[in-house]
Amino acid sequence: MESIRIGAPYSFVPSSFVGEKSGVLPGKKEMPRSVTGRICYINHAHRFFQVAYEIHGYHLNECFKF
Protein backbone atom coordinates (compact mmCIF):
# COMPACT_ATOMS: atom_id res chain seq x y z
CA MET A 1 0.00 0.00 0.00
CA GLU A 2 1.24 3.48 -0.84
CA SER A 3 2.12 5.83 1.99
CA ILE A 4 -0.93 6.96 3.94
CA ARG A 5 -0.80 10.68 4.70
CA ILE A 6 -3.26 13.55 4.88
CA GLY A 7 -3.94 15.00 1.41
CA ALA A 8 -2.66 11.96 -0.51
CA PRO A 9 -4.85 10.81 -3.43
CA TYR A 10 -6.60 7.45 -3.04
CA SER A 11 -8.47 5.57 -5.81
CA PHE A 12 -11.18 3.02 -5.03
CA VAL A 13 -14.60 1.70 -6.06
CA PRO A 14 -17.20 3.14 -3.66
CA SER A 15 -19.28 0.53 -1.83
CA SER A 16 -22.43 1.85 -3.54
CA PHE A 17 -20.92 1.05 -6.98
CA VAL A 18 -19.79 -2.52 -6.24
CA GLY A 19 -22.67 -4.22 -8.08
CA GLU A 20 -22.72 -1.73 -10.97
CA LYS A 21 -20.77 -2.10 -14.20
CA SER A 22 -20.05 0.70 -16.66
CA GLY A 23 -17.77 1.56 -19.52
CA VAL A 24 -18.76 -1.43 -21.61
CA LEU A 25 -17.41 -1.36 -25.14
CA PRO A 26 -17.97 -4.05 -27.80
CA GLY A 27 -15.52 -6.88 -27.17
CA LYS A 28 -14.22 -5.28 -23.97
CA LYS A 29 -14.41 -6.37 -20.36
CA GLU A 30 -16.83 -4.61 -17.99
CA MET A 31 -15.09 -2.43 -15.40
CA PRO A 32 -16.59 -1.07 -12.19
CA ARG A 33 -16.51 2.73 -11.84
CA SER A 34 -13.77 4.03 -9.61
CA VAL A 35 -13.24 7.42 -8.02
CA THR A 36 -10.22 9.27 -6.70
CA GLY A 37 -10.46 11.20 -3.46
CA ARG A 38 -8.11 12.67 -0.89
CA ILE A 39 -7.26 11.24 2.52
CA CYS A 40 -8.65 13.71 5.04
CA TYR A 41 -8.38 11.85 8.37
CA ILE A 42 -6.18 9.08 9.80
CA ASN A 43 -6.90 7.24 13.05
CA HIS A 44 -3.74 5.31 13.93
CA ALA A 45 -5.15 3.85 17.17
CA HIS A 46 -8.01 2.07 15.41
CA ARG A 47 -6.12 1.70 12.10
CA PHE A 48 -8.46 3.37 9.62
CA PHE A 49 -8.45 6.40 7.36
CA GLN A 50 -11.18 8.54 5.82
CA VAL A 51 -11.29 9.57 2.16
CA ALA A 52 -13.32 12.57 0.94
CA TYR A 53 -14.50 12.58 -2.69
CA GLU A 54 -17.12 14.22 -4.91
CA ILE A 55 -19.61 12.60 -7.28
CA HIS A 56 -22.16 14.61 -9.30
CA GLY A 57 -21.72 17.64 -7.00
CA TYR A 58 -22.20 15.65 -3.77
CA HIS A 59 -19.37 15.54 -1.22
CA LEU A 60 -19.03 12.06 0.26
CA ASN A 61 -16.70 10.26 2.67
CA GLU A 62 -15.72 6.62 3.01
CA CYS A 63 -13.46 4.90 5.55
CA PHE A 64 -10.96 2.08 5.01
CA LYS A 65 -9.00 -0.13 7.41
CA PHE A 66 -5.24 -0.48 7.01
Tab-separated table of C-alpha atoms in Angstrom:
chain	number	residue	atom	x	y	z
A	1	MET	CA	0.000	0.000	0.000
A	2	GLU	CA	1.241	3.475	-0.838
A	3	SER	CA	2.118	5.832	1.989
A	4	ILE	CA	-0.930	6.962	3.939
A	5	ARG	CA	-0.796	10.677	4.702
A	6	ILE	CA	-3.255	13.554	4.875
A	7	GLY	CA	-3.944	14.997	1.414
A	8	ALA	CA	-2.662	11.964	-0.514
A	9	PRO	CA	-4.851	10.814	-3.429
A	10	TYR	CA	-6.600	7.447	-3.039
A	11	SER	CA	-8.468	5.571	-5.812
A	12	PHE	CA	-11.179	3.023	-5.029
A	13	VAL	CA	-14.598	1.696	-6.057
A	14	PRO	CA	-17.199	3.137	-3.665
A	15	SER	CA	-19.282	0.532	-1.830
A	16	SER	CA	-22.434	1.854	-3.542
A	17	PHE	CA	-20.919	1.049	-6.981
A	18	VAL	CA	-19.788	-2.516	-6.241
A	19	GLY	CA	-22.674	-4.220	-8.085
A	20	GLU	CA	-22.725	-1.731	-10.971
A	21	LYS	CA	-20.773	-2.097	-14.197
A	22	SER	CA	-20.053	0.700	-16.658
A	23	GLY	CA	-17.766	1.563	-19.525
A	24	VAL	CA	-18.757	-1.433	-21.610
A	25	LEU	CA	-17.408	-1.364	-25.141
A	26	PRO	CA	-17.968	-4.051	-27.799
A	27	GLY	CA	-15.520	-6.876	-27.168
A	28	LYS	CA	-14.224	-5.276	-23.972
A	29	LYS	CA	-14.410	-6.374	-20.357
A	30	GLU	CA	-16.830	-4.610	-17.988
A	31	MET	CA	-15.093	-2.434	-15.403
A	32	PRO	CA	-16.591	-1.065	-12.189
A	33	ARG	CA	-16.512	2.730	-11.836
A	34	SER	CA	-13.772	4.031	-9.609
A	35	VAL	CA	-13.238	7.424	-8.015
A	36	THR	CA	-10.223	9.270	-6.696
A	37	GLY	CA	-10.463	11.198	-3.463
A	38	ARG	CA	-8.112	12.673	-0.889
A	39	ILE	CA	-7.261	11.236	2.519
A	40	CYS	CA	-8.651	13.711	5.038
A	41	TYR	CA	-8.377	11.854	8.373
A	42	ILE	CA	-6.184	9.082	9.800
A	43	ASN	CA	-6.898	7.238	13.048
A	44	HIS	CA	-3.743	5.314	13.933
A	45	ALA	CA	-5.146	3.848	17.174
A	46	HIS	CA	-8.014	2.070	15.410
A	47	ARG	CA	-6.119	1.697	12.104
A	48	PHE	CA	-8.458	3.365	9.619
A	49	PHE	CA	-8.448	6.400	7.360
A	50	GLN	CA	-11.185	8.543	5.823
A	51	VAL	CA	-11.289	9.571	2.159
A	52	ALA	CA	-13.323	12.572	0.943
A	53	TYR	CA	-14.503	12.582	-2.686
A	54	GLU	CA	-17.116	14.220	-4.915
A	55	ILE	CA	-19.613	12.597	-7.282
A	56	HIS	CA	-22.156	14.615	-9.296
A	57	GLY	CA	-21.721	17.640	-7.005
A	58	TYR	CA	-22.200	15.654	-3.767
A	59	HIS	CA	-19.375	15.544	-1.224
A	60	LEU	CA	-19.032	12.064	0.256
A	61	ASN	CA	-16.703	10.260	2.675
A	62	GLU	CA	-15.722	6.621	3.009
A	63	CYS	CA	-13.463	4.897	5.554
A	64	PHE	CA	-10.965	2.085	5.012
A	65	LYS	CA	-9.005	-0.135	7.409
A	66	PHE	CA	-5.239	-0.475	7.006
